[in-house]
Amino acid sequence: MTVVYKAPAPAQSCGPETAERREVLKERGQHEVFCGLTSIMWLHRKMQDAFFLIVGSRTCAHLMQSAAGVMIFAEPRFATAIIDERDLAGMADMNEELDKVVERLLDRRPDIKLLVLVGSCPSEVIKLDLPRAANRLNGAHSPACRVMAYSGSGIETTFTQGEDNFLAALVPDMPAECADAVPSLIVVGALGDVVEDQMMRVFNGLGVGPVRFLPSRSSTTLPPVGPNTRFILAQPWVGTCAQALERRGAKRISAPFPLGEEGSTGWYRAIADSFGVEPARFDAITAPGRERARRAVERYRPVLEGKSVFLFPDSQLEPSLARFLSREMATSIIEVGTPYLNREVVGAELDMMPESVRVSEGQDVDRQIDRVHEDNPDLIVCGMGLGNPFEAEGRSTKWSIEFVFTPIQGYEQAGDLAELVARPLMRRSLLKVGS
Amino acid sequence: MELTVWTYEGPPHVGAIRIANSMEGVHFVLHAPQGDTYADLLFTMIERNKKRPPVTYTTFQARDLSGDTAEIFKAAARDAVARYRPQALLVGASCTAELIQDDPGGLAKALALDVPVVPLEMPSYQKKENWGAAETFYRLVRGFAGGAGKPAVAPEQASCNILGPTSLGFRNRDDIVEVVRIVEALGVRINTVAPMGASPADIARIPEAHFNIVLYPEIADTAARWLKRQFGQEMVTTTPIGVGATRDFIAEVARVAGVEVPADLASEGAERLSWYSRSIDSNYLTGKRVFIFGDATHAVAAARIASEELGFKVCGLGTYSREFARDVREAAQKYGVEPLITDNHLDVEDAIIAAQPELVLGTQMERHAAKRLRVPCAVISSPVHVQDFPARYSPQMGFEGANVIFDSWVHPLMMGLEEHLLQMFRGDFEFHDDAGSSHLGHGHGGAAAKAGETETPADEAREAISTEAAAPAAANAPSWTQDAERELRKIPFFVRGKARRNTESYAAENGLNPITIETLYDAKAHFGR
């Protein structure tokens, strides 16, 4: 089921022509990807007063504990309300059942400030209306605990898209900004705490502000939004949230994503331009960071230079990663797979790479593995279901989930990002055992 | 709808994948939504397999639901057979696919594939992982061993099959090595080990053996019972976990096979648990209160070891395997405890709080509860995580298994000398209740230096937990005088909860209120340690 087609020009694309001309391999078949529920894995740590209650099946619960259960939790911040036969047979009123589950949970955990009902494949297929349930429960439990809902189902979301839906669902709850407020900035997409702090220092240096982050570290400190708000994406997967913010009057600043020296500079520059920062000031503030990032990346270039890289679809970070690897690490990119290609968001990243780079959207994993065997890349960026099997074939892999779990954005992390990619190759040359 | 923090078992299709992944030449086409491929990671990451599990997922998405999902399934099945050329094809549906009712079995039949197809009915909203594995194995055995009548069995040497070991089974890899060694030492020939390592052709040869050893009833009981009815193959059902159980197992295999037990096998020289447990160093283990939870096989075996071989006191015993609840009930009666049959992690946590154990022997899930309650814990059963698929040889079964068990169950307990000194001197800046056991290496003096003198937050948390269980009775619960409270804190943390509970019930029985230092010591004299 492979279709090669010429992408139609997006309605209001302002990118250069290549984004429209580039051939994209569109595939349908087995998708070896996570569902959006997995985003709970980092969201529960980012927003510590929130609790994520999946409404789904035993499969959903099993997914969560298989992924997160290696950590030992004294007080887990996620759980599953498992739908059983009585619910499906209509012998039990599902809404009443859900209310009971929520009551038991909140009794046990009075510290929860935000309860998030997360939709799954089963709850979506049987059309259980979770946003309505959230509304109802809100009536019963607010103001002590707010209740909201979003979908992380596999049929609708791939991996990081779960975060997108969560953030989009938070947008209506964000307070309205005063009409006469000074222009403010919201940075959208979960980032490591240390990355946020570093960014704040740069913004302070540039005189840009007030700056706030979405998601915020607490559910009670959501940033205000209004017509004077500008926002910039820090992660490529938050497209739906961007639209929700635009509906509340906020304006998006387009930029490459802050990976590597070049990406970070492009990202900061777009913000600086939007806020009218003097070029001299911009250079003065960013110069030390740029210099450090270049030096840190330099160390790993000998490992990666000239190596061929094949990226499987996973998080939508792939185009930005490929751009960094191609331009700053001098690798040659064979294929950039992405579960979903949002041209408006990552079109610019693709344009920065040579036309020879193959771009694929969606997946037929068996065929994609066939292509790996044909192309024989030096490094494969892929998920954990494929990593060890490729390694056992004697290939080098970098498991892609780590890019979502590691602070890699901004100048100070450029070296860490390079190291993350170089590590499997360095390890391979280090080990004197195995093949 | 049930609130589930941790689930002891996955859905039934994960059990089916475990069977497919255990075997050679079997491929599984699973009708499932995008994202259900997470199950591959159980095998490639947790078990560190070198190959992708032999599963093709249809990974349908929302936009497919308005179209023809049955067509997606058919294409996937056709492609999988063409690409992997299996000897047998399993087809089934995951929980979401069950809702859209595409009938993979019927669809596969209509495709007229040139391989045998085994359709699986997996009622995801009723059944769970072990059931799914048992059912899949049973369907395969029926399908491949069921065709012909009873084959002629060569009479000269007794032979058996070892049934039950699977991919993702707790220590199954090493258990088989241990069991095969024992069975071969008895002079019994091994016909097949299945499902681990077996092909459909091997399954077809199962009836050629004299009898079956059911190592893991949760997986192989259904199939073995059918084999017994169909071919009259006797079942050996003693699980050789623990020294006593291993001896019983040897005796049972010998009886069923009609062979003598060689003298050197009965008194296995490499078995060290018996001596280690008798050596004076283990004296302090006597009467340690232990709470046991896991699958039925491992829980019952653990209770026997704890009680008869280590001298612990079993203060709680339970299982999540409802199919084998009867075995656990019987065992619980033997140890004088209330059996706990539940798959709800919160109920288990409540039972642990009520039992106030000094050691928890459980699954990966009990490690969460034990961390919250700050009780030492060792893992004895699935579900487990990556650290319980170790590189080193670490069986649970047989005599070497008993050695492994001695080490891993005693390790989390505070060692004897440290335990004594902690009871003698409470205000040490390095060794104190909050520092934890020093041989586990995570104690930090410094900041918590005064912990012994003043009540610390951790102390409060622990006390809160130990009183939590008594909360329902709080209305008429006696109160503590300040002096008695202070005296209670002089009791080391690992028995303090129990002392509090005993004192309170003693006071309630005797109508004493408030509790004084006298009451505390009266209760101690009444109950003993």
Coordinates of C-alpha atoms in Angstrom, one line a residue, chain A residues 70-293:
Chain A
V70 CA 10.4 -0.2 36.2
M71 CA 10.4 2.9 38.4
I72 CA 9.0 2.1 41.9
F73 CA 6.2 4.5 42.8
A74 CA 5.2 5.1 46.4
E75 CA 2.4 7.3 45.0
P76 CA 1.7 6.8 41.3
R77 CA 0.3 9.8 39.5
F78 CA -1.6 7.8 36.9
A79 CA -4.0 4.9 36.9
T80 CA -6.6 3.2 34.6
A81 CA -10.3 2.8 35.1
I82 CA -10.7 -0.5 33.3
I83 CA -13.9 -1.0 31.4
D84 CA -15.3 -4.4 32.0
E85 CA -18.0 -6.6 30.6
R86 CA -20.8 -5.2 32.7
D87 CA -20.0 -1.8 31.3
L88 CA -20.1 -3.0 27.7
A89 CA -23.2 -5.1 28.2
G90 CA -25.0 -2.0 29.4
M91 CA -25.6 -3.7 32.8
A92 CA -23.8 -0.8 34.5
D93 CA -24.2 2.9 33.7
M94 CA -20.7 3.8 32.6
N95 CA -21.0 7.4 33.8
E96 CA -22.1 6.3 37.2
E97 CA -19.2 3.8 37.3
L98 CA -16.8 6.4 36.3
D99 CA -18.0 8.8 39.0
K100 CA -17.5 6.0 41.6
V101 CA -14.0 5.4 40.4
V102 CA -13.2 9.1 40.6
E103 CA -14.6 9.3 44.0
R104 CA -12.5 6.4 45.3
L105 CA -9.4 7.9 43.7
L106 CA -10.0 11.4 45.2
D107 CA -10.7 9.9 48.6
R108 CA -7.4 8.2 48.5
R109 CA -5.5 11.1 47.1
P110 CA -6.9 14.4 48.4
D111 CA -3.7 16.1 47.2
I112 CA -4.7 15.9 43.5
K113 CA -5.5 19.4 42.1
L114 CA -6.1 18.5 38.5
L115 CA -7.7 15.2 37.5
V116 CA -7.2 14.4 33.8
L117 CA -9.5 11.9 32.2
V118 CA -7.6 10.3 29.3
G119 CA -9.5 8.7 26.4
S120 CA -8.3 5.5 24.9
C121 CA -9.2 3.3 21.9
P122 CA -11.9 1.4 23.7
S123 CA -13.5 4.5 25.2
E124 CA -13.4 6.3 21.8
V125 CA -14.8 3.3 19.9
I126 CA -17.8 2.9 22.2
K127 CA -18.1 6.8 22.2
L128 CA -17.9 7.4 25.9
D129 CA -18.2 11.2 26.1
L130 CA -15.3 12.0 28.5
P131 CA -15.3 15.8 28.0
R132 CA -18.9 15.8 29.2
A133 CA -18.0 13.5 32.1
A134 CA -15.3 15.9 33.0
N135 CA -17.8 18.7 33.1
R136 CA -20.1 16.8 35.3
L137 CA -17.3 15.7 37.7
N138 CA -16.1 19.3 37.8
G139 CA -19.4 20.3 39.2
A140 CA -19.0 17.8 42.0
H141 CA -15.3 18.3 42.8
S142 CA -14.3 21.8 42.0
P143 CA -12.8 24.0 43.4
A144 CA -10.8 21.4 45.4
C145 CA -10.0 19.5 42.2
R146 CA -10.5 20.5 38.6
V147 CA -11.4 17.8 36.1
M148 CA -10.6 17.8 32.4
A149 CA -10.4 15.3 29.5
Y150 CA -8.4 14.6 26.3
S151 CA -7.8 11.7 24.1
G152 CA -4.6 9.7 24.0
S153 CA -6.0 6.8 22.0
G154 CA -3.9 4.9 19.5
I155 CA -6.5 5.3 16.8
E156 CA -6.2 9.1 17.0
T157 CA -2.8 9.9 18.4
T158 CA 0.8 8.8 17.9
F159 CA 3.1 9.0 21.0
T160 CA 3.8 12.8 21.5
Q161 CA 0.4 13.8 20.0
G162 CA -0.9 12.8 23.4
E163 CA 0.8 15.9 24.8
D164 CA -0.6 18.0 22.0
N165 CA -4.1 17.0 22.9
F166 CA -3.5 17.5 26.6
L167 CA -2.2 21.0 26.1
A168 CA -5.0 21.9 23.6
A169 CA -7.5 20.8 26.3
L170 CA -5.8 23.1 28.8
V171 CA -6.1 26.1 26.6
P172 CA -9.8 26.9 27.4
D173 CA -8.8 26.9 31.1
M174 CA -6.1 29.5 30.6
P175 CA -7.0 32.9 32.2
A176 CA -7.7 35.7 29.8
E177 CA -5.0 38.3 29.5
C178 CA -6.0 41.9 30.0
A179 CA -6.7 43.8 26.8
D180 CA -4.0 46.4 27.6
A181 CA -1.3 43.9 28.7
V182 CA 2.2 44.3 27.4
P183 CA 3.1 41.7 24.7
S184 CA 3.8 38.4 26.4
L185 CA 5.3 35.1 25.2
I186 CA 4.3 31.5 25.8
V187 CA 6.7 28.7 25.0
V188 CA 4.6 25.7 24.1
G189 CA 5.7 22.1 24.6
A190 CA 7.1 20.3 27.7
L191 CA 10.7 21.0 28.3
G192 CA 13.2 19.9 30.9
D193 CA 13.2 22.2 33.9
V194 CA 16.8 23.1 33.4
V195 CA 16.1 24.0 29.7
E196 CA 13.3 26.4 30.8
D197 CA 15.6 28.1 33.3
Q198 CA 18.3 28.6 30.7
M199 CA 15.8 30.0 28.2
M200 CA 14.5 32.4 30.9
R201 CA 18.0 33.8 31.3
V202 CA 18.3 34.4 27.6
F203 CA 14.9 36.1 27.5
N204 CA 15.9 38.3 30.4
G205 CA 19.0 39.2 28.6
L206 CA 17.1 40.1 25.4
G207 CA 14.5 42.0 27.5
V208 CA 11.7 39.8 26.2
G209 CA 8.9 39.2 28.6
P210 CA 6.9 38.3 30.4
V211 CA 7.6 34.7 29.3
R212 CA 5.6 31.7 30.4
F213 CA 5.7 28.0 29.6
L214 CA 2.9 25.6 28.6
P215 CA 2.6 23.2 30.3
S216 CA 3.3 25.1 33.5
R217 CA 4.9 23.2 36.4
S218 CA 1.7 23.4 38.3
S219 CA -1.9 23.1 37.1
T220 CA -2.8 26.2 39.1
T221 CA -0.4 28.5 37.3
L222 CA -1.5 28.3 33.7
P223 CA -0.3 31.2 31.6
P224 CA -2.8 33.9 30.7
V225 CA -3.6 34.3 27.0
G226 CA -5.2 37.0 24.8
P227 CA -4.7 39.1 21.7
N228 CA -1.4 40.5 23.0
T229 CA 0.0 37.0 23.5
R230 CA 2.6 35.6 21.2
F231 CA 3.6 32.0 21.3
I232 CA 6.4 29.9 19.9
L233 CA 6.5 26.1 19.7
A234 CA 9.4 24.4 21.5
Q235 CA 8.3 21.0 20.3
P236 CA 7.1 20.1 16.8
W237 CA 4.2 18.0 17.9
V238 CA 2.0 20.7 19.5
G239 CA 0.1 21.7 16.3
T240 CA -3.4 21.3 17.7
C241 CA -2.5 23.3 20.8
A242 CA -1.2 26.0 18.5
Q243 CA -4.6 26.2 16.7
A244 CA -6.4 26.4 20.1
L245 CA -4.1 29.3 21.2
E246 CA -4.8 31.1 17.9
R247 CA -8.5 30.7 18.5
R248 CA -7.9 32.7 21.7
G249 CA -6.3 35.4 19.8
A250 CA -2.6 34.6 20.4
K251 CA -0.2 34.8 17.5
R252 CA 2.4 32.2 16.5
I253 CA 6.0 33.0 15.9
S254 CA 7.4 30.7 13.2
A255 CA 10.8 29.3 13.7
P256 CA 13.0 26.2 13.4
F257 CA 13.1 24.1 16.5
P258 CA 15.8 24.8 19.1
L259 CA 18.0 21.8 18.4
G260 CA 21.7 22.5 18.0
E261 CA 23.4 25.9 17.6
E262 CA 21.7 26.8 14.4
G263 CA 18.2 25.7 15.4
S264 CA 18.5 27.5 18.8
T265 CA 19.8 30.7 17.2
G266 CA 17.0 30.6 14.6
W267 CA 14.5 30.0 17.4
Y268 CA 15.7 32.9 19.6
R269 CA 16.1 35.2 16.6
A270 CA 12.5 34.7 15.6
I271 CA 11.5 35.7 19.1
A272 CA 13.9 38.6 19.2
D273 CA 12.6 39.9 15.8
S274 CA 9.0 39.6 17.0
F275 CA 9.8 41.6 20.1
G276 CA 11.9 44.2 18.2
V277 CA 15.2 43.4 20.0
E278 CA 18.2 45.3 18.5
P279 CA 20.5 43.0 16.4
A280 CA 23.5 44.1 18.4
R281 CA 21.9 43.2 21.7
F282 CA 20.8 39.9 20.2
D283 CA 24.4 39.1 19.1
A284 CA 25.8 40.2 22.5
I285 CA 23.4 38.0 24.4
T286 CA 23.6 34.9 22.3
A287 CA 27.2 34.9 21.2
P288 CA 28.6 33.1 24.3
G289 CA 25.9 30.4 24.0
R290 CA 26.5 30.0 20.3
E291 CA 30.2 29.7 20.9
R292 CA 29.8 27.1 23.6
A293 CA 27.3 25.1 21.6

